[in-house]
mmCIF file of C-alpha atoms in Angstrom:
data_model
loop_
_atom_site.group_PDB
_atom_site.id
_atom_site.type_symbol
_atom_site.label_atom_id
_atom_site.label_comp_id
_atom_site.label_asym_id
_atom_site.label_seq_id
_atom_site.Cartn_x
_atom_site.Cartn_y
_atom_site.Cartn_z
ATOM 1 C CA MET G 1 0.000 0.000 0.000
ATOM 2 C CA ILE G 2 0.936 3.640 -0.211
ATOM 3 C CA CYS G 3 -0.249 6.055 2.397
ATOM 4 C CA LEU G 4 -0.410 9.656 1.277
ATOM 5 C CA VAL G 5 -0.099 11.852 4.331
ATOM 6 C CA GLU G 6 -0.717 15.546 4.754
ATOM 7 C CA ARG G 7 0.072 17.545 7.896
ATOM 8 C CA LYS G 8 -0.660 21.191 8.490
ATOM 9 C CA ARG G 9 -0.636 23.684 11.366
ATOM 10 C CA LEU G 10 -4.113 24.511 12.659
ATOM 11 C CA ARG G 11 -3.659 28.215 12.082
ATOM 12 C CA LYS G 12 -6.224 28.168 9.324
ATOM 13 C CA LYS G 13 -8.807 25.759 8.043
ATOM 14 C CA SER G 14 -7.413 23.105 5.717
ATOM 15 C CA PRO G 15 -8.985 22.412 2.314
ATOM 16 C CA SER G 16 -12.007 20.179 2.699
ATOM 17 C CA ILE G 17 -12.706 16.918 0.937
ATOM 18 C CA PRO G 18 -16.408 16.008 0.769
ATOM 19 C CA SER G 19 -17.312 13.240 3.259
ATOM 20 C CA PHE G 20 -13.607 12.487 3.600
ATOM 21 C CA ALA G 21 -13.411 11.931 7.351
ATOM 22 C CA ASP G 22 -16.832 10.300 7.699
ATOM 23 C CA LYS G 23 -16.317 7.819 4.884
ATOM 24 C CA TYR G 24 -12.650 6.937 5.234
ATOM 25 C CA LEU G 25 -11.693 7.301 8.908
ATOM 26 C CA LYS G 26 -10.391 3.772 9.417
ATOM 27 C CA VAL G 27 -6.801 4.297 10.566
ATOM 28 C CA SER G 28 -5.785 6.717 13.317
ATOM 29 C CA TYR G 29 -2.770 8.993 13.352
ATOM 30 C CA ASN G 30 -1.252 7.014 16.231
ATOM 31 C CA GLU G 31 -1.575 3.784 14.266
ATOM 32 C CA LEU G 32 0.173 5.294 11.262
ATOM 33 C CA PHE G 33 2.843 6.951 13.417
ATOM 34 C CA LYS G 34 3.619 3.593 15.014
ATOM 35 C CA ALA G 35 3.515 1.803 11.672
ATOM 36 C CA ILE G 36 6.408 3.842 10.297
ATOM 37 C CA ASP G 37 8.325 4.138 13.565
ATOM 38 C CA GLY G 38 7.752 7.860 13.964
ATOM 39 C CA PHE G 39 8.686 8.723 10.373
ATOM 40 C CA SER G 40 12.144 7.264 10.923
ATOM 41 C CA SER G 41 14.666 7.952 8.177
ATOM 42 C CA SER G 42 15.534 4.248 8.218
ATOM 43 C CA ASN G 43 12.091 3.579 6.735
ATOM 44 C CA LEU G 44 12.420 6.167 3.968
ATOM 45 C CA LEU G 45 11.686 4.648 0.567
ATOM 46 C CA GLY G 46 11.985 7.738 -1.598
ATOM 47 C CA THR G 47 10.387 11.012 -2.553
ATOM 48 C CA GLU G 48 7.518 11.968 -4.842
ATOM 49 C CA SER G 49 6.176 15.240 -6.157
ATOM 50 C CA PHE G 50 5.126 16.737 -2.830
ATOM 51 C CA GLY G 51 6.355 14.417 -0.115
ATOM 52 C CA SER G 52 8.510 11.578 1.166
ATOM 53 C CA VAL G 53 7.489 7.922 1.157
ATOM 54 C CA TYR G 54 8.114 5.643 4.135
ATOM 55 C CA ARG G 55 7.673 1.912 4.605
ATOM 56 C CA GLY G 56 5.632 0.746 7.572
ATOM 57 C CA THR G 57 3.588 -2.094 9.025
ATOM 58 C CA LEU G 58 0.088 -1.705 10.443
ATOM 59 C CA ASP G 59 -0.871 -3.510 13.646
ATOM 60 C CA PRO G 60 -2.378 -5.982 14.298
ATOM 61 C CA SER G 61 -2.833 -7.206 10.721
ATOM 62 C CA GLY G 62 0.828 -6.847 9.777
ATOM 63 C CA THR G 63 -0.181 -5.153 6.533
ATOM 64 C CA ILE G 64 2.790 -3.460 4.870
ATOM 65 C CA VAL G 65 2.161 0.148 3.876
ATOM 66 C CA ALA G 66 4.107 3.044 2.434
ATOM 67 C CA VAL G 67 3.412 6.456 3.912
ATOM 68 C CA LYS G 68 3.777 9.539 1.753
ATOM 69 C CA VAL G 69 4.170 12.586 3.994
ATOM 70 C CA SER G 70 3.325 15.899 2.336
ATOM 71 C CA ASN G 71 5.159 19.054 3.315
ATOM 72 C CA LEU G 72 2.396 21.672 3.423
ATOM 73 C CA GLN G 73 4.959 24.436 3.666
ATOM 74 C CA GLN G 74 5.711 23.646 0.051
ATOM 75 C CA ARG G 75 3.582 25.638 -2.329
ATOM 76 C CA GLY G 76 0.951 23.509 -4.029
ATOM 77 C CA ALA G 77 1.198 20.536 -1.642
ATOM 78 C CA SER G 78 -2.312 20.979 -0.258
ATOM 79 C CA LYS G 79 -3.765 21.277 -3.753
ATOM 80 C CA SER G 80 -1.818 18.184 -4.762
ATOM 81 C CA PHE G 81 -3.308 16.155 -1.907
ATOM 82 C CA ILE G 82 -6.862 16.961 -2.939
ATOM 83 C CA ALA G 83 -6.061 16.457 -6.639
ATOM 84 C CA GLU G 84 -4.815 12.950 -5.940
ATOM 85 C CA TYR G 85 -7.859 12.062 -3.888
ATOM 86 C CA GLU G 86 -10.300 13.470 -6.450
ATOM 87 C CA ALA G 87 -8.528 11.740 -9.329
ATOM 88 C CA LEU G 88 -8.420 8.301 -7.737
ATOM 89 C CA ARG G 89 -11.519 7.984 -5.589
ATOM 90 C CA GLY G 90 -13.818 6.913 -8.434
ATOM 91 C CA ILE G 91 -11.516 4.936 -10.714
ATOM 92 C CA ARG G 92 -10.803 1.202 -10.737
ATOM 93 C CA HIS G 93 -8.255 -0.375 -13.044
ATOM 94 C CA GLN G 94 -5.693 -3.112 -12.503
ATOM 95 C CA SER G 95 -2.876 -0.852 -13.723
ATOM 96 C CA LEU G 96 -3.777 2.123 -11.515
ATOM 97 C CA ILE G 97 -2.936 2.466 -7.829
ATOM 98 C CA LYS G 98 -6.018 1.963 -5.648
ATOM 99 C CA ILE G 99 -7.160 3.895 -2.581
ATOM 100 C CA LEU G 100 -7.800 1.364 0.181
ATOM 101 C CA THR G 101 -8.583 3.564 3.161
ATOM 102 C CA ALA G 102 -7.711 6.933 4.655
ATOM 103 C CA CYS G 103 -7.298 8.951 7.819
ATOM 104 C CA SER G 104 -8.326 12.503 8.718
ATOM 105 C CA SER G 105 -7.090 13.344 12.199
ATOM 106 C CA ILE G 106 -4.794 15.487 14.343
ATOM 107 C CA ASP G 107 -1.196 14.572 15.104
ATOM 108 C CA SER G 108 0.539 14.745 18.479
ATOM 109 C CA LYS G 109 1.534 18.386 17.928
ATOM 110 C CA GLY G 110 -1.989 19.524 17.121
ATOM 111 C CA ASP G 111 -1.350 19.675 13.402
ATOM 112 C CA ASP G 112 -3.950 18.635 10.872
ATOM 113 C CA PHE G 113 -3.259 15.138 9.581
ATOM 114 C CA LYS G 114 -4.726 13.507 6.471
ATOM 115 C CA ALA G 115 -3.715 10.247 4.856
ATOM 116 C CA LEU G 116 -4.643 8.127 1.862
ATOM 117 C CA LEU G 117 -3.663 4.464 1.901
ATOM 118 C CA TYR G 118 -2.692 2.598 -1.241
ATOM 119 C CA GLU G 119 -1.353 -0.809 -2.169
ATOM 120 C CA PHE G 120 2.311 -1.409 -1.452
ATOM 121 C CA MET G 121 4.347 -2.737 -4.364
ATOM 122 C CA ASN G 122 7.172 -5.055 -3.316
ATOM 123 C CA ASN G 123 9.291 -4.530 -6.424
ATOM 124 C CA GLY G 124 9.464 -0.776 -6.009
ATOM 125 C CA SER G 125 9.435 1.657 -8.886
ATOM 126 C CA LEU G 126 10.438 1.260 -12.502
ATOM 127 C CA GLN G 127 13.069 3.918 -11.821
ATOM 128 C CA THR G 128 15.012 1.593 -9.505
ATOM 129 C CA TRP G 129 15.016 -1.147 -12.145
ATOM 130 C CA LEU G 130 16.077 1.060 -15.035
ATOM 131 C CA HIS G 131 18.673 3.074 -13.125
ATOM 132 C CA PRO G 132 19.860 1.391 -9.884
ATOM 133 C CA LYS G 133 21.622 3.784 -7.502
ATOM 134 C CA ASP G 134 24.067 1.052 -6.547
ATOM 135 C CA ALA G 135 26.246 0.317 -9.558
ATOM 136 C CA GLY G 136 26.683 -3.239 -8.292
ATOM 137 C CA LEU G 137 22.944 -3.890 -8.072
ATOM 138 C CA PHE G 138 21.792 -6.188 -10.862
ATOM 139 C CA ASN G 139 18.271 -5.149 -11.785
ATOM 140 C CA GLN G 140 17.829 -6.330 -15.357
ATOM 141 C CA LEU G 141 14.481 -6.346 -17.107
ATOM 142 C CA SER G 142 13.983 -8.724 -20.012
ATOM 143 C CA LEU G 143 12.470 -7.558 -23.274
ATOM 144 C CA ILE G 144 9.218 -9.349 -22.421
ATOM 145 C CA GLN G 145 9.068 -7.653 -19.016
ATOM 146 C CA LYS G 146 9.640 -4.269 -20.622
ATOM 147 C CA LEU G 147 6.901 -4.933 -23.158
ATOM 148 C CA ASN G 148 4.500 -5.955 -20.397
ATOM 149 C CA ILE G 149 5.267 -2.813 -18.401
ATOM 150 C CA ALA G 150 4.814 -0.593 -21.455
ATOM 151 C CA VAL G 151 1.469 -2.252 -22.258
ATOM 152 C CA ASP G 152 0.271 -1.910 -18.653
ATOM 153 C CA VAL G 153 1.028 1.818 -18.607
ATOM 154 C CA ALA G 154 -0.628 2.360 -21.995
ATOM 155 C CA ASP G 155 -3.747 0.549 -20.765
ATOM 156 C CA ALA G 156 -3.814 2.703 -17.626
ATOM 157 C CA LEU G 157 -3.638 5.930 -19.643
ATOM 158 C CA ASP G 158 -6.247 4.667 -22.087
ATOM 159 C CA TYR G 159 -8.593 4.050 -19.158
ATOM 160 C CA LEU G 160 -7.956 7.501 -17.675
ATOM 161 C CA HIS G 161 -8.395 9.314 -20.984
ATOM 162 C CA ALA G 162 -11.184 7.329 -22.633
ATOM 163 C CA ASN G 163 -13.120 5.526 -19.907
ATOM 164 C CA CYS G 164 -13.247 8.111 -17.129
ATOM 165 C CA GLN G 165 -15.905 10.813 -17.340
ATOM 166 C CA PRO G 166 -14.625 13.437 -17.234
ATOM 167 C CA PRO G 167 -11.191 12.279 -18.434
ATOM 168 C CA VAL G 168 -8.294 12.311 -15.968
ATOM 169 C CA ILE G 169 -4.899 13.695 -17.018
ATOM 170 C CA HIS G 170 -2.003 12.316 -14.966
ATOM 171 C CA CYS G 171 0.460 15.154 -15.759
ATOM 172 C CA ASP G 172 3.423 13.450 -14.058
ATOM 173 C CA LEU G 173 4.200 10.201 -15.871
ATOM 174 C CA LYS G 174 7.785 9.059 -15.294
ATOM 175 C CA PRO G 175 9.614 5.903 -14.123
ATOM 176 C CA SER G 176 9.549 6.814 -10.425
ATOM 177 C CA ASN G 177 5.734 7.000 -10.566
ATOM 178 C CA ILE G 178 5.342 3.524 -12.059
ATOM 179 C CA LEU G 179 5.305 0.759 -9.446
ATOM 180 C CA LEU G 180 5.858 -2.971 -9.916
ATOM 181 C CA ASP G 181 4.060 -5.740 -8.030
ATOM 182 C CA ASP G 182 5.290 -9.228 -7.134
ATOM 183 C CA ASN G 183 4.681 -10.431 -10.695
ATOM 184 C CA MET G 184 6.298 -7.345 -12.258
ATOM 185 C CA ASN G 185 2.953 -5.966 -13.389
ATOM 186 C CA ALA G 186 3.078 -2.178 -13.664
ATOM 187 C CA VAL G 187 0.795 0.156 -11.724
ATOM 188 C CA VAL G 188 0.686 3.916 -12.315
ATOM 189 C CA GLY G 189 0.770 5.963 -9.113
ATOM 190 C CA ASP G 190 1.383 9.482 -7.728
ATOM 191 C CA PHE G 191 -1.604 11.475 -8.945
ATOM 192 C CA GLY G 192 -0.561 14.591 -7.032
ATOM 193 C CA LEU G 193 -0.466 16.681 -10.211
ATOM 194 C CA ALA G 194 -3.457 15.020 -11.862
ATOM 195 C CA ARG G 195 -6.171 17.137 -13.437
ATOM 196 C CA ILE G 196 -9.786 16.206 -14.105
ATOM 197 C CA LEU G 197 -10.355 17.569 -17.584
ATOM 198 C CA SER G 198 -12.956 20.243 -18.259
ATOM 199 C CA GLU G 199 -13.586 22.425 -21.256
ATOM 200 C CA THR G 200 -12.142 25.496 -19.569
ATOM 201 C CA MET G 201 -9.148 23.940 -17.824
ATOM 202 C CA SER G 202 -5.694 25.182 -18.674
ATOM 203 C CA ILE G 203 -2.285 25.125 -17.050
ATOM 204 C CA SER G 204 -2.038 28.226 -14.882
ATOM 205 C CA GLN G 205 1.247 30.059 -14.445
ATOM 206 C CA HIS G 206 1.618 28.514 -10.992
ATOM 207 C CA ASP G 207 0.807 24.971 -12.156
ATOM 208 C CA SER G 208 3.169 25.319 -15.098
ATOM 209 C CA HIS G 209 5.897 26.408 -12.688
ATOM 210 C CA ASN G 210 5.278 23.312 -10.554
ATOM 211 C CA LEU G 211 5.438 21.001 -13.565
ATOM 212 C CA MET G 212 8.648 22.540 -14.836
ATOM 213 C CA ARG G 213 10.252 22.586 -11.383
ATOM 214 C CA ILE G 214 9.472 18.948 -10.714
ATOM 215 C CA LYS G 215 10.512 17.424 -14.020
ATOM 216 C CA GLY G 216 12.637 19.978 -15.802
ATOM 217 C CA PRO G 217 12.250 21.274 -19.375
ATOM 218 C CA ILE G 218 13.784 18.292 -21.202
ATOM 219 C CA ARG G 219 12.400 15.327 -19.260
ATOM 220 C CA TYR G 220 8.832 14.086 -19.537
ATOM 221 C CA ILE G 221 6.739 17.245 -19.709
ATOM 222 C CA ALA G 222 4.996 18.055 -22.983
ATOM 223 C CA PRO G 223 6.490 21.156 -24.644
ATOM 224 C CA GLU G 224 3.088 22.865 -24.845
ATOM 225 C CA TYR G 225 2.727 22.872 -21.046
ATOM 226 C CA GLY G 226 5.694 25.191 -20.718
ATOM 227 C CA ALA G 227 3.788 27.755 -22.770
ATOM 228 C CA GLY G 228 0.659 27.587 -20.599
ATOM 229 C CA ILE G 229 -1.355 25.647 -23.162
ATOM 230 C CA GLN G 230 -4.615 23.954 -22.121
ATOM 231 C CA VAL G 231 -4.228 20.660 -20.282
ATOM 232 C CA SER G 232 -4.980 17.754 -22.607
ATOM 233 C CA THR G 233 -4.508 14.035 -22.990
ATOM 234 C CA SER G 234 -1.735 14.690 -25.518
ATOM 235 C CA GLY G 235 0.479 15.820 -22.639
ATOM 236 C CA ASP G 236 0.331 12.351 -21.112
ATOM 237 C CA VAL G 237 0.893 10.799 -24.546
ATOM 238 C CA TYR G 238 4.094 12.829 -24.907
ATOM 239 C CA SER G 239 5.308 11.680 -21.493
ATOM 240 C CA TYR G 240 4.511 8.082 -22.431
ATOM 241 C CA GLY G 241 6.559 8.435 -25.612
ATOM 242 C CA ILE G 242 9.607 9.665 -23.708
ATOM 243 C CA LEU G 243 9.063 6.891 -21.169
ATOM 244 C CA LEU G 244 9.070 4.262 -23.954
ATOM 245 C CA LEU G 245 12.326 5.606 -25.358
ATOM 246 C CA GLU G 246 13.901 5.524 -21.907
ATOM 247 C CA ILE G 247 12.721 1.990 -21.119
ATOM 248 C CA PHE G 248 14.078 0.485 -24.326
ATOM 249 C CA THR G 249 17.292 2.500 -24.720
ATOM 250 C CA GLY G 250 18.167 2.483 -21.024
ATOM 251 C CA LYS G 251 19.078 6.169 -21.230
ATOM 252 C CA ARG G 252 17.632 8.907 -19.043
ATOM 253 C CA PRO G 253 16.273 12.032 -20.738
ATOM 254 C CA VAL G 254 18.755 13.969 -18.578
ATOM 255 C CA ASP G 255 21.869 11.876 -19.187
ATOM 256 C CA ASP G 256 25.062 13.905 -19.506
ATOM 257 C CA MET G 257 25.283 13.003 -23.180
ATOM 258 C CA PHE G 258 22.186 15.097 -23.868
ATOM 259 C CA ASN G 259 23.452 18.665 -24.130
ATOM 260 C CA ASN G 260 23.959 21.420 -26.684
ATOM 261 C CA GLY G 261 20.436 20.918 -27.985
ATOM 262 C CA LEU G 262 20.588 17.117 -28.223
ATOM 263 C CA GLU G 263 17.690 15.413 -26.427
ATOM 264 C CA LEU G 264 16.722 11.770 -25.979
ATOM 265 C CA ARG G 265 14.062 11.932 -28.677
ATOM 266 C CA GLU G 266 16.406 13.496 -31.223
ATOM 267 C CA TYR G 267 19.109 10.955 -30.363
ATOM 268 C CA VAL G 268 16.691 8.093 -31.023
ATOM 269 C CA HIS G 269 15.182 9.718 -34.104
ATOM 270 C CA MET G 270 18.606 10.002 -35.748
ATOM 271 C CA ALA G 271 19.078 6.233 -35.382
ATOM 272 C CA PHE G 272 15.594 5.250 -36.555
ATOM 273 C CA PRO G 273 14.989 2.833 -38.202
ATOM 274 C CA ASP G 274 18.216 1.398 -39.619
ATOM 275 C CA ARG G 275 20.427 1.791 -36.537
ATOM 276 C CA VAL G 276 17.862 1.147 -33.804
ATOM 277 C CA MET G 277 19.708 -1.917 -32.506
ATOM 278 C CA LYS G 278 22.791 0.253 -31.947
ATOM 279 C CA ILE G 279 21.003 2.423 -29.394
ATOM 280 C CA ILE G 280 18.895 -0.232 -27.644
ATOM 281 C CA ASP G 281 19.673 -1.039 -24.004
ATOM 282 C CA HIS G 282 22.667 -3.381 -24.071
ATOM 283 C CA ALA G 283 20.939 -5.643 -21.530
ATOM 284 C CA ILE G 284 18.305 -6.486 -24.160
ATOM 285 C CA ASN G 285 20.918 -7.279 -26.779
ATOM 286 C CA GLU G 286 22.744 -9.548 -24.331
ATOM 287 C CA SER G 287 19.695 -11.550 -23.268
ATOM 288 C CA THR G 288 17.803 -12.734 -26.343
ATOM 289 C CA THR G 289 14.944 -14.996 -25.249
ATOM 290 C CA ASN G 290 15.225 -18.649 -26.294
ATOM 291 C CA GLY G 291 13.017 -19.530 -29.249
ATOM 292 C CA ILE G 292 12.739 -15.991 -30.587
ATOM 293 C CA ASN G 293 14.985 -15.197 -33.499
ATOM 294 C CA GLN G 294 16.957 -12.023 -33.809
ATOM 295 C CA ARG G 295 14.850 -10.758 -36.702
ATOM 296 C CA ALA G 296 11.643 -10.953 -34.649
ATOM 297 C CA GLU G 297 13.326 -9.141 -31.784
ATOM 298 C CA GLU G 298 14.540 -6.370 -34.061
ATOM 299 C CA GLU G 299 11.092 -5.968 -35.649
ATOM 300 C CA CYS G 300 9.581 -5.700 -32.188
ATOM 301 C CA LEU G 301 12.041 -3.042 -31.036
ATOM 302 C CA VAL G 302 11.725 -0.990 -34.221
ATOM 303 C CA SER G 303 7.942 -0.982 -33.754
ATOM 304 C CA VAL G 304 8.211 0.114 -30.125
ATOM 305 C CA ILE G 305 10.637 2.908 -30.976
ATOM 306 C CA ARG G 306 8.353 4.048 -33.803
ATOM 307 C CA ILE G 307 5.482 4.328 -31.327
ATOM 308 C CA GLY G 308 7.680 6.193 -28.853
ATOM 309 C CA LEU G 309 8.688 8.709 -31.510
ATOM 310 C CA ALA G 310 5.089 9.133 -32.704
ATOM 311 C CA CYS G 311 3.919 9.811 -29.154
ATOM 312 C CA SER G 312 6.623 12.385 -28.473
ATOM 313 C CA GLU G 313 6.056 14.656 -31.470
ATOM 314 C CA ARG G 314 6.297 18.284 -30.378
ATOM 315 C CA LEU G 315 2.922 19.366 -31.741
ATOM 316 C CA ALA G 316 -0.179 17.946 -30.062
ATOM 317 C CA ARG G 317 -1.938 17.399 -33.392
ATOM 318 C CA ASP G 318 0.890 15.148 -34.598
ATOM 319 C CA LYS G 319 0.802 12.755 -31.637
ATOM 320 C CA MET G 320 -0.952 9.392 -31.597
ATOM 321 C CA SER G 321 -4.101 8.952 -29.531
ATOM 322 C CA ILE G 322 -3.618 6.820 -26.439
ATOM 323 C CA ARG G 323 -6.276 4.393 -27.710
ATOM 324 C CA ASP G 324 -4.185 3.775 -30.840
ATOM 325 C CA VAL G 325 -1.035 3.579 -28.729
ATOM 326 C CA ALA G 326 -2.493 0.894 -26.463
ATOM 327 C CA SER G 327 -3.824 -1.065 -29.436
ATOM 328 C CA GLU G 328 -0.479 -1.005 -31.241
ATOM 329 C CA MET G 329 1.503 -1.907 -28.117
ATOM 330 C CA HIS G 330 -0.721 -4.940 -27.603
ATOM 331 C CA ALA G 331 -0.192 -5.914 -31.249
ATOM 332 C CA VAL G 332 3.589 -5.566 -30.959
ATOM 333 C CA ARG G 333 3.689 -7.705 -27.823
ATOM 334 C CA ASN G 334 1.394 -10.344 -29.323
ATOM 335 C CA ALA G 335 3.548 -10.572 -32.446
ATOM 336 C CA TYR G 336 6.647 -11.023 -30.307
ATOM 337 C CA PHE G 337 4.995 -13.787 -28.273
ATOM 338 C CA LYS G 338 3.785 -15.492 -31.456
ATOM 339 C CA ALA G 339 7.289 -15.426 -32.926
ATOM 340 C CA GLY G 340 8.579 -17.166 -29.821
ATOM 341 C CA GLN G 341 6.048 -19.968 -30.195
ATOM 342 C CA SER G 342 6.751 -20.647 -33.857
#
């Protein structure tokens, strides 16, 4: 589970969430405080957009949780808390993080305390698998695992964009926000910047500043967001495209090699299609699956890179729709599986 926590001094009334306390008051502050050993640094798992994530265990069930503590002194943290709740409370999909329960209480210092509890994913984030902090740590994803993860994320976005009414825009898709369960299935999390789409919604100057500050201008944010353009599903499609290129090349969008105007997308585009295998993650090239010939593998990777490039076009009108993206990713994976069975 993940527990999204928000604490705030009682100097002014905190933003309200309709029926929040009445409907979801199932875990007390004291229980959560004990579960994570008083927010001990030894339990720190990592950081997200507006807080730090801790590992903990709830008594008496022994349920493992992760507690995301929001710093309300940070501008936009309170808005992020409510955005995440509003985005997730009514959606159900196997590739989206699920709210399990919540807490609205007061901590031991008299500060306002709010928490959302989510599933805990034992295999951590995609970030830790793609780019381990410890150079000696061997976290290698096979081509099939990478395909499965890419399909899971595409399905999650397709659900948010096409099956939710109104559509939900994630706005913060990146490897650290993609979690992996025991079976290496991917789940999209951290909806702190999510927006529920309306006809009049646009990225305000403040929201644009938050997006740029969190991810930087050359990472996963759609170029149009930096100009204050209206929030749209194409922004998530762009982020997905960059994510695909990162997953299959093994290179971060902010690697040192990307400077003087060279970005990950341009680097990949220059190699497409004839030299794709030269830029693919070396771990894939070194671990060809038994029964699948090299030609089938190359066709699969060229198709994935083509989709990544099509998603990350600079102009919104030139990008693929997420429905087409999900459909094509399923087709690519199915073709790869079929080649392995022949």
